Backbone as a ProteinNet text record, in pm:
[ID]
protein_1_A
[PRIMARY]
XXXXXXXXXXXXXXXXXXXXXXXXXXXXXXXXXXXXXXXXXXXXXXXXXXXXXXXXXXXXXXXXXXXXXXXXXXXXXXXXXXXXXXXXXXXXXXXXXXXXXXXXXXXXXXXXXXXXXXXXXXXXXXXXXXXXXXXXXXXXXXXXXXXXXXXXXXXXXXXXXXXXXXXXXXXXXXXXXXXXXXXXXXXXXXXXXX
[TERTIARY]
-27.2	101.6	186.4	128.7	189.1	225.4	193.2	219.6	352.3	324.6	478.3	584.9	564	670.5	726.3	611.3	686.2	760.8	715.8	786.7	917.3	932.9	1037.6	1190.6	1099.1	1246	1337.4	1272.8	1393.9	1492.3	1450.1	1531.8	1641.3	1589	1632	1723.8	1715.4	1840.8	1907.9	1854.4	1991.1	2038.2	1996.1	2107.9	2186.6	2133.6	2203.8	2352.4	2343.4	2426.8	2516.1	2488.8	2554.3	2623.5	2540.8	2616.2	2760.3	2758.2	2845.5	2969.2	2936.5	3015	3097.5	3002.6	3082.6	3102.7	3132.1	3216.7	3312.8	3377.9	3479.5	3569.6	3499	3541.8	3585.2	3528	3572.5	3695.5	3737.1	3775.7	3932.9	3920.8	4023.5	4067.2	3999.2	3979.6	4005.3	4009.2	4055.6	4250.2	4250	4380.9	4477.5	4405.8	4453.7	4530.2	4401.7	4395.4	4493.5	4541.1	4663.1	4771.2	4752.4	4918.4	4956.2	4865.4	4932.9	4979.6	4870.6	4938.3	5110.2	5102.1	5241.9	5296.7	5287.6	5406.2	5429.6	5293.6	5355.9	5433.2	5444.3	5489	5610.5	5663.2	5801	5853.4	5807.7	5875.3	5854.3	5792.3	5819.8	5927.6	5921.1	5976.9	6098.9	6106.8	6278.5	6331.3	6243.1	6331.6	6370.6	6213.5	6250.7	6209.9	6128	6063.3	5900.5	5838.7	5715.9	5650.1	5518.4	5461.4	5355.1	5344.9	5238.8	5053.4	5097.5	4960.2	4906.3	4999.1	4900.2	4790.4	4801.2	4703.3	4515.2	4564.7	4429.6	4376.3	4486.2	4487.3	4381.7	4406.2	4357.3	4235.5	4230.3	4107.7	3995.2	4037.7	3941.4	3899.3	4013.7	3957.2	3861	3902.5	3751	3640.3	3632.2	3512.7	3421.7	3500.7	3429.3	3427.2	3529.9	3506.6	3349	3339.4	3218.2	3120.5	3123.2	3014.4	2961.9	3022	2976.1	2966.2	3021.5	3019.7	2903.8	2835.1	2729.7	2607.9	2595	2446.8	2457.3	2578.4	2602.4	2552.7	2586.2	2574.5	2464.3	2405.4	2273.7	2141	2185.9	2089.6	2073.3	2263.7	2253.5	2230.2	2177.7	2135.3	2244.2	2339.6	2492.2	2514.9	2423.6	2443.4	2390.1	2492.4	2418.7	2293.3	2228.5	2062.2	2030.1	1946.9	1866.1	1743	1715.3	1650.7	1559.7	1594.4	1515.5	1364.3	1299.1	1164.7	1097.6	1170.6	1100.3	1047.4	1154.5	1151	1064.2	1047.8	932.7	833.9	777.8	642.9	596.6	439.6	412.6	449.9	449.4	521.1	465	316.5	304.5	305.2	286.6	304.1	434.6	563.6	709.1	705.9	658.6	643.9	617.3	516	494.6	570.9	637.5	732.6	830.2	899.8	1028.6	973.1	858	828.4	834.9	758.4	796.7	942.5	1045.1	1169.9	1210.5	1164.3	1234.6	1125.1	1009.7	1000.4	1054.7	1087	1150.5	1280.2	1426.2	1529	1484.9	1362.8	1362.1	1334.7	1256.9	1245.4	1427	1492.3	1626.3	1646.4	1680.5	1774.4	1715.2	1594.8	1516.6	1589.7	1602.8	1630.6	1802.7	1826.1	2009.2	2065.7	1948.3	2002.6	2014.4	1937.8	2006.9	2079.7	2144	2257.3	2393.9	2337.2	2476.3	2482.9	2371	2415.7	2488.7	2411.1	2456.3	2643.2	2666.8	2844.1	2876.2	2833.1	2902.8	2913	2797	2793	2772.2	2762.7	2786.4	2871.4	2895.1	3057.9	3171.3	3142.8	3280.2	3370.4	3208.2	3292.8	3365.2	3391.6	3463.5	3631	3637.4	3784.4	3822.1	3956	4048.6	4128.8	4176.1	4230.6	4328	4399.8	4533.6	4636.5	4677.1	4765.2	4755.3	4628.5	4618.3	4602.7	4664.3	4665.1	4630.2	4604.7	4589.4	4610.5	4665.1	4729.2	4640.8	4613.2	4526.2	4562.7	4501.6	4506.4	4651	4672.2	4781.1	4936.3	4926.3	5082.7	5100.4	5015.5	5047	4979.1	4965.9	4892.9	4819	4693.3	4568.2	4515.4	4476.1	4433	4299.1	4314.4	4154.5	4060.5	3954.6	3864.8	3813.1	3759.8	3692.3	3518.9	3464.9	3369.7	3394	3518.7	3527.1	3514.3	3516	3568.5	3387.9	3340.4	3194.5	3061.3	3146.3	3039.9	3016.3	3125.4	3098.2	2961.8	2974.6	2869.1	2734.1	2733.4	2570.9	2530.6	2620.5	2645.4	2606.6	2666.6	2612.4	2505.7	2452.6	2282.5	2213.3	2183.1	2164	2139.3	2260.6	2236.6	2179.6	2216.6	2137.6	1973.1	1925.5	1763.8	1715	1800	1732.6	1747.2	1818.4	1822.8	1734.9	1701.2	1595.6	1419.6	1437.3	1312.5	1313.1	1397.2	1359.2	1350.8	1393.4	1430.5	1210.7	1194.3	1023.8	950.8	971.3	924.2	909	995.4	1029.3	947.1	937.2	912.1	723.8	675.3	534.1	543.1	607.6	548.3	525.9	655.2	640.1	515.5	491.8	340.8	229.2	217	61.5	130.9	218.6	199.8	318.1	338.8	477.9	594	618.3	787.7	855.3	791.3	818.5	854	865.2	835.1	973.8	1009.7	1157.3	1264.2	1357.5	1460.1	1516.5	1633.5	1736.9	1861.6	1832.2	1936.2	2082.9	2153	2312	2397	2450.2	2515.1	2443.3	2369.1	2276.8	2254.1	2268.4	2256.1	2350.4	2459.4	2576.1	2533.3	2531.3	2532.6	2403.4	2330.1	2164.1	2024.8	2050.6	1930.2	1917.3	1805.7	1826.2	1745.7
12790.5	12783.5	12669.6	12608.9	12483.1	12459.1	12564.2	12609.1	12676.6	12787.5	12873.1	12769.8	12672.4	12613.3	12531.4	12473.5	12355.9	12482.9	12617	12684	12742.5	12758.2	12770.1	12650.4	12542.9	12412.6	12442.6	12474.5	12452.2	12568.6	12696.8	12799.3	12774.4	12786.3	12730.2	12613.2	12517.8	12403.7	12468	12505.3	12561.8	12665.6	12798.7	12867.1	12782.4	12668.3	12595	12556.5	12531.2	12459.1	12523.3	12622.2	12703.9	12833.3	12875.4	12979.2	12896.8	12782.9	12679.3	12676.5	12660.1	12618.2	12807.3	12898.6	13027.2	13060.3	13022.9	13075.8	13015.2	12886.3	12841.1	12915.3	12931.3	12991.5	13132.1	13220.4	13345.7	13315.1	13226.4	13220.8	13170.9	13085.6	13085.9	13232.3	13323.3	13441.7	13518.5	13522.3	13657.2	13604.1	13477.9	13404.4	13457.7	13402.2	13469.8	13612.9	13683.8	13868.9	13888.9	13828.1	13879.9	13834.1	13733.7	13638.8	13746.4	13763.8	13857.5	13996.4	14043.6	14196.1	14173.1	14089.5	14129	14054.3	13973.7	13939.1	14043.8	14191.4	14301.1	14406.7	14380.3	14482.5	14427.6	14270.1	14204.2	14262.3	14230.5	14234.4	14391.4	14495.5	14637.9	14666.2	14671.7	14749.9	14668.8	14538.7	14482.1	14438.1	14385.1	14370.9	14449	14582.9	14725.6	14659.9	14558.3	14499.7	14471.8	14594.2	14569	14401.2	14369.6	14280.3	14347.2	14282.2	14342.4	14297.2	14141.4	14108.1	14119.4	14161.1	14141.8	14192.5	14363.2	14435	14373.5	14344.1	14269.6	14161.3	14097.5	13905.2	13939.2	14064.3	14065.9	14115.1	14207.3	14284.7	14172.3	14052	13974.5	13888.8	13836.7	13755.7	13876.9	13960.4	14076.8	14077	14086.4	14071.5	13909	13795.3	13693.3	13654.6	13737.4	13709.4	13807.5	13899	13985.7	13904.8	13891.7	13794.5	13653.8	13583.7	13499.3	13535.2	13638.9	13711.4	13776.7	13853.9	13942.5	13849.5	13750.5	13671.3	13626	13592.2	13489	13572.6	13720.4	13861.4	13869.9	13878.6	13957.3	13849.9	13720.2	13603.7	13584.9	13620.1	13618.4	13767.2	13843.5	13985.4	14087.5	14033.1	14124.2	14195.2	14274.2	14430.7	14533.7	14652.3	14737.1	14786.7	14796	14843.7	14931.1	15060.6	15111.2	15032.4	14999.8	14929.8	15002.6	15111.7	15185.6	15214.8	15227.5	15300.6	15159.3	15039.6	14906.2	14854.1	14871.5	14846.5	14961.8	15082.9	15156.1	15163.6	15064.1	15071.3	14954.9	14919.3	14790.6	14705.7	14574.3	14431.1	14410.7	14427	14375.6	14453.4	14596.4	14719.9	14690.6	14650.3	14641.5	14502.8	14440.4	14307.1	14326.3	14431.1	14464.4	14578.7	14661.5	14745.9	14657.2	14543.6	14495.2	14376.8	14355.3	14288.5	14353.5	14466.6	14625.4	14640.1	14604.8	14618.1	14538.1	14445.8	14306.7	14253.7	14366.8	14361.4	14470.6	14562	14660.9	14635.4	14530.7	14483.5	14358.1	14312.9	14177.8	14258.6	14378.7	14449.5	14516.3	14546.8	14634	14480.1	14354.6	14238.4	14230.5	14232.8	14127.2	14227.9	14358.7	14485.5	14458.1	14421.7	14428.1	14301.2	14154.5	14035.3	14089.9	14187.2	14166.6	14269.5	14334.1	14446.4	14326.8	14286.2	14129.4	14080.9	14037.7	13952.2	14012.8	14151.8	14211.9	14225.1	14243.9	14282.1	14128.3	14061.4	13875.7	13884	13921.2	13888.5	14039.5	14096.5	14250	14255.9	14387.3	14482.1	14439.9	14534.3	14482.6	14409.4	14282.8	14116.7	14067.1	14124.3	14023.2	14094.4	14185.4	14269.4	14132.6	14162.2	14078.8	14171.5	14091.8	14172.3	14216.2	14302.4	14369.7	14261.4	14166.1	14131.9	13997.5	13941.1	13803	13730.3	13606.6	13482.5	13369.5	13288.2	13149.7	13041	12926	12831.8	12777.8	12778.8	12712.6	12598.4	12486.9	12376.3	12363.6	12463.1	12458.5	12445.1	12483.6	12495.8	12626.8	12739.1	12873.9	12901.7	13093	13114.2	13239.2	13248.6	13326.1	13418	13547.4	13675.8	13635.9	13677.7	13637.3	13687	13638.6	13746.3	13811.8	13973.8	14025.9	14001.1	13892.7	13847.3	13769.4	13699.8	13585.4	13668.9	13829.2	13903.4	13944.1	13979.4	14012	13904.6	13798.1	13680.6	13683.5	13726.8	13747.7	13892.9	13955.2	14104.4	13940.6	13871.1	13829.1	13712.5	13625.3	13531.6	13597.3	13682	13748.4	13826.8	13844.5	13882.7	13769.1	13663.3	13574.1	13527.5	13484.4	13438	13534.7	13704.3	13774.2	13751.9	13722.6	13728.9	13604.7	13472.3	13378.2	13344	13452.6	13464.3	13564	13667.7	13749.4	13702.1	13591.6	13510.7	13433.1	13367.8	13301.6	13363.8	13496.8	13580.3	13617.3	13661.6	13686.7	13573.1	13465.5	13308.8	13320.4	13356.1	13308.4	13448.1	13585.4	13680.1	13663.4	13571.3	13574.9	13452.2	13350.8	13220.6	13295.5	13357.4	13464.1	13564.3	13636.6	13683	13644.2	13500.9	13419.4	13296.4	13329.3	13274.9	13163.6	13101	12958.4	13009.2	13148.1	13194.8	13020.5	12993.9	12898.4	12733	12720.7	12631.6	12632.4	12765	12796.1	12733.8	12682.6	12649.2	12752.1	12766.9	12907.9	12919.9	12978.1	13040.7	13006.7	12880.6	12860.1	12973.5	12988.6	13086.7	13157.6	13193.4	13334	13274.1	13133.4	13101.7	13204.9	13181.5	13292.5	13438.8	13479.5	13621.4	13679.8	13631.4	13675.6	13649	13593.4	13543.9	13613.7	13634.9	13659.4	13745.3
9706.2	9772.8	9714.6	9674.5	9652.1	9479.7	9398.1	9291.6	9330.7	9406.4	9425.6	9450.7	9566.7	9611.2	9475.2	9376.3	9245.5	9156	9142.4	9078.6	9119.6	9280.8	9346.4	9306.5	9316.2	9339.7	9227.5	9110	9030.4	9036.1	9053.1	9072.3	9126.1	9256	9401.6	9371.1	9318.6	9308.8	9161.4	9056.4	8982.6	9061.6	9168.3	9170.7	9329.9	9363	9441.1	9335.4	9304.8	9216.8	9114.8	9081.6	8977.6	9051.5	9157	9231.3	9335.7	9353	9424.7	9312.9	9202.5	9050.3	9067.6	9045.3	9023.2	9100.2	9289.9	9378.1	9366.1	9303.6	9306.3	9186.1	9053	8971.9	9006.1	9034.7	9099.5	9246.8	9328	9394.6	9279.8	9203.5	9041.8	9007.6	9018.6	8873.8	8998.2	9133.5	9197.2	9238.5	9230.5	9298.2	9161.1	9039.3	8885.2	8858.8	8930.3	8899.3	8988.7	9121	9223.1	9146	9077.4	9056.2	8946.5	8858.9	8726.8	8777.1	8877.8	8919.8	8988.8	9035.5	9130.7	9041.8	8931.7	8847.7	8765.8	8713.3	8678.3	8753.3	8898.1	8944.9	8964.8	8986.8	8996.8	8820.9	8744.9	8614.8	8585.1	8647.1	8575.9	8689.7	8870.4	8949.9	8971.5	8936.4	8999.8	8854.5	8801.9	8627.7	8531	8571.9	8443.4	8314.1	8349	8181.1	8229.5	8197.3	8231.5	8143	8166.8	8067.5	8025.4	7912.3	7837.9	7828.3	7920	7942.7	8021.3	8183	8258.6	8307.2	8291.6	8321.6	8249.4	8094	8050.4	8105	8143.8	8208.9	8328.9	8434.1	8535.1	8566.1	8408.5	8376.6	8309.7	8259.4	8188.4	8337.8	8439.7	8536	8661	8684.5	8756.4	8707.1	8518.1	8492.7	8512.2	8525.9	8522.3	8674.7	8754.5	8913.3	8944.3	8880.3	8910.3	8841	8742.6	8674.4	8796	8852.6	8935.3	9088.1	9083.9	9241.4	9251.6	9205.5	9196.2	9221.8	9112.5	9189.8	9300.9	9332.2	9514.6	9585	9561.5	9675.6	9701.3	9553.6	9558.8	9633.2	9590.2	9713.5	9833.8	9858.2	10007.8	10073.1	9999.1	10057.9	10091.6	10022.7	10047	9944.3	9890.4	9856.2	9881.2	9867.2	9966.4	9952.8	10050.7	10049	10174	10145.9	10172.4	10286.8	10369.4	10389.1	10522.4	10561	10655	10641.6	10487	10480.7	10485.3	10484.8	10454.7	10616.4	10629.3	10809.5	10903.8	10873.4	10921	10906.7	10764	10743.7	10821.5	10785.5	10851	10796.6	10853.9	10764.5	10664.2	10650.6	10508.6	10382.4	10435.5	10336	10288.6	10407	10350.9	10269	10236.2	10174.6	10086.6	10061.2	9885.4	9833.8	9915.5	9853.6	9827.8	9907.7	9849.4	9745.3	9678.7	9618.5	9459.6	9534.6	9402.1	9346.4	9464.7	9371.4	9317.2	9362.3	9280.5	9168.3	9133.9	8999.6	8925	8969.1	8898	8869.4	8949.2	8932.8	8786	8827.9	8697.9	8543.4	8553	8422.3	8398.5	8465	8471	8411.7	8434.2	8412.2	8302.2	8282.6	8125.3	8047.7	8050	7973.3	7928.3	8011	8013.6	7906	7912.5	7888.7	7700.2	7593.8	7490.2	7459	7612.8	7588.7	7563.7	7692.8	7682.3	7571.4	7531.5	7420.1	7279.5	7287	7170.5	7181.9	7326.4	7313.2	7275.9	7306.6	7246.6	7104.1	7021.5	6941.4	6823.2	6882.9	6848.3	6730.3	6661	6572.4	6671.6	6775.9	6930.2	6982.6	6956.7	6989.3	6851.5	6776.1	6646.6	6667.9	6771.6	6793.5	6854.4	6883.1	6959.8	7098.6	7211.2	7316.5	7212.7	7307.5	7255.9	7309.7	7411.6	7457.7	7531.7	7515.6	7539.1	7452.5	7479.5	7346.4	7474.1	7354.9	7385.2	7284.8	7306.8	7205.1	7127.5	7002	6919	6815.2	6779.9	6754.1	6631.2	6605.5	6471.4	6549.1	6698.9	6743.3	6730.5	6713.6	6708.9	6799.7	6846.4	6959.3	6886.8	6898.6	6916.5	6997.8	6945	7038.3	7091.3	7208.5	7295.5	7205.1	7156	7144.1	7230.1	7213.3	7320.1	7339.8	7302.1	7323.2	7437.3	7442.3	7574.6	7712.4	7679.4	7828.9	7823.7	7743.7	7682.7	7755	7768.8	7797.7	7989.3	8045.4	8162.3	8202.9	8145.2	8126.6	8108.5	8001.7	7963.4	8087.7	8090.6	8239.4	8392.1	8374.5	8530.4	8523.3	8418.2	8447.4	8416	8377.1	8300.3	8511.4	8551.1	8709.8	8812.3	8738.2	8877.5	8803.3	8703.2	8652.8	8721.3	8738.8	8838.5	8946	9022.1	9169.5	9191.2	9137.5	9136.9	9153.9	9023.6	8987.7	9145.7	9172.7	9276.2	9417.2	9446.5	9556.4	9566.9	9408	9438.5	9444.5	9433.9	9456.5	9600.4	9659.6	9810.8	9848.2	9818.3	9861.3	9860.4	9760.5	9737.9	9835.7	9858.5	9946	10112.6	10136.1	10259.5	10270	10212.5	10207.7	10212	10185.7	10133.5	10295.1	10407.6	10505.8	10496.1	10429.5	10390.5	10407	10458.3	10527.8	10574.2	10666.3	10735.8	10700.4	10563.4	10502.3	10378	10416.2	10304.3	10361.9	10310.2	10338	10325.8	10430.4	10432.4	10282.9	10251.7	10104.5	10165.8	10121.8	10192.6	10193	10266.9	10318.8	10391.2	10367.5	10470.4	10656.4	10640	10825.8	10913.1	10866.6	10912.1	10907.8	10799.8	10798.3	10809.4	10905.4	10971.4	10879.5	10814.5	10761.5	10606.6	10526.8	10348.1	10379.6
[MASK]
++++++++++++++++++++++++++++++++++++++++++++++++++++++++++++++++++++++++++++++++++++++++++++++++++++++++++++++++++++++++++++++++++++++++++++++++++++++++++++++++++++++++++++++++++++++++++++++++++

């Protein structure tokens, strides 16, 4: 038990800490994705001059609001689930079925991490957006690359693989009796427990 728990802490305080870092960032990147839409709908429906960036602008901040949104969810148990055949079996039969998925979610993540990487660094990622720039050191301005929109896809599995890792940390300390001994996953006091 006391193996699980030294292998637990570190999880457990990086996704303390990093899921804290990407709710603020996504709370940036959804405030972002509103400001550009209604500055396209002010500049196409009352000016008659659409823009040409914003639809991408808003499409690059969803993907990096989803990129840090998705592990917060998936810790605090806020996606949707199935959860009826778990709850009808006995407790500990349901303990090793939801232990079953969350090794079958860690093979799906290990599987995904060099899909990610490949779009970063891929043929794909050497394109550029069509319509975002950014200012680069010469006094001129520069096309996003589409690796920068690419890196949110490898980032958000990268955080759902160690909220996962640590979700079965906590799922094996609960089985072998140390439920009681977990500290509650922040956020989850509110919304009924993890």
């Amino acid at each position: 038990m006391a193996l699980l728990r030294a292998l637990l802490a570190p999880f457990q305080a990086w996704n303390d800490v990093t899921l804290r870092i990407g709710w603020w960032v996504s709370v940036v990147a959804i405030g972002l994705m509103v400001l550009s839409i209604l500055l396209q709908v002010f500049f196409r429906y009352v000016l008659g001059n659409p823009l040409a960036w914003s639809e991408e602008a808003a499409r690059f901040c969803m993907l990096w609001m989803t990129g840090f949104m998705a592990p917060l969810a998936y810790r605090r148990g806020g996606f949707v689930a199935i959860d009826m055949v778990v709850r009808m079996l006995p407790a500990r039969v349901g303990e090793v079925l939801s232990f079953g998925l969350l090794l079958i979610a860690l093979l799906v993540l290990v599987t995904a991490i060099p899909i990610g990487w490949g779009e970063v660094t891929g043929f794909s990622s050497k394109f550029a957006t069509a319509s975002l720039y950014y200012p680069d050191f010469q006094g001129g301005w520069t096309k996003v690359p589409r690796s920068w929109m690419m890196w949110s896809l490898l980032v958000g599995v990268v955080l759902l693989l160690t909220v996962n890792i640590e979700l079965m940390l906590r799922s094996l300390i609960s089985f072998f009796g140390g439920e009681e001994t977990l500290r509650p996953i922040p956020g989850t006091e509110m919304a009924g427990g993890d």
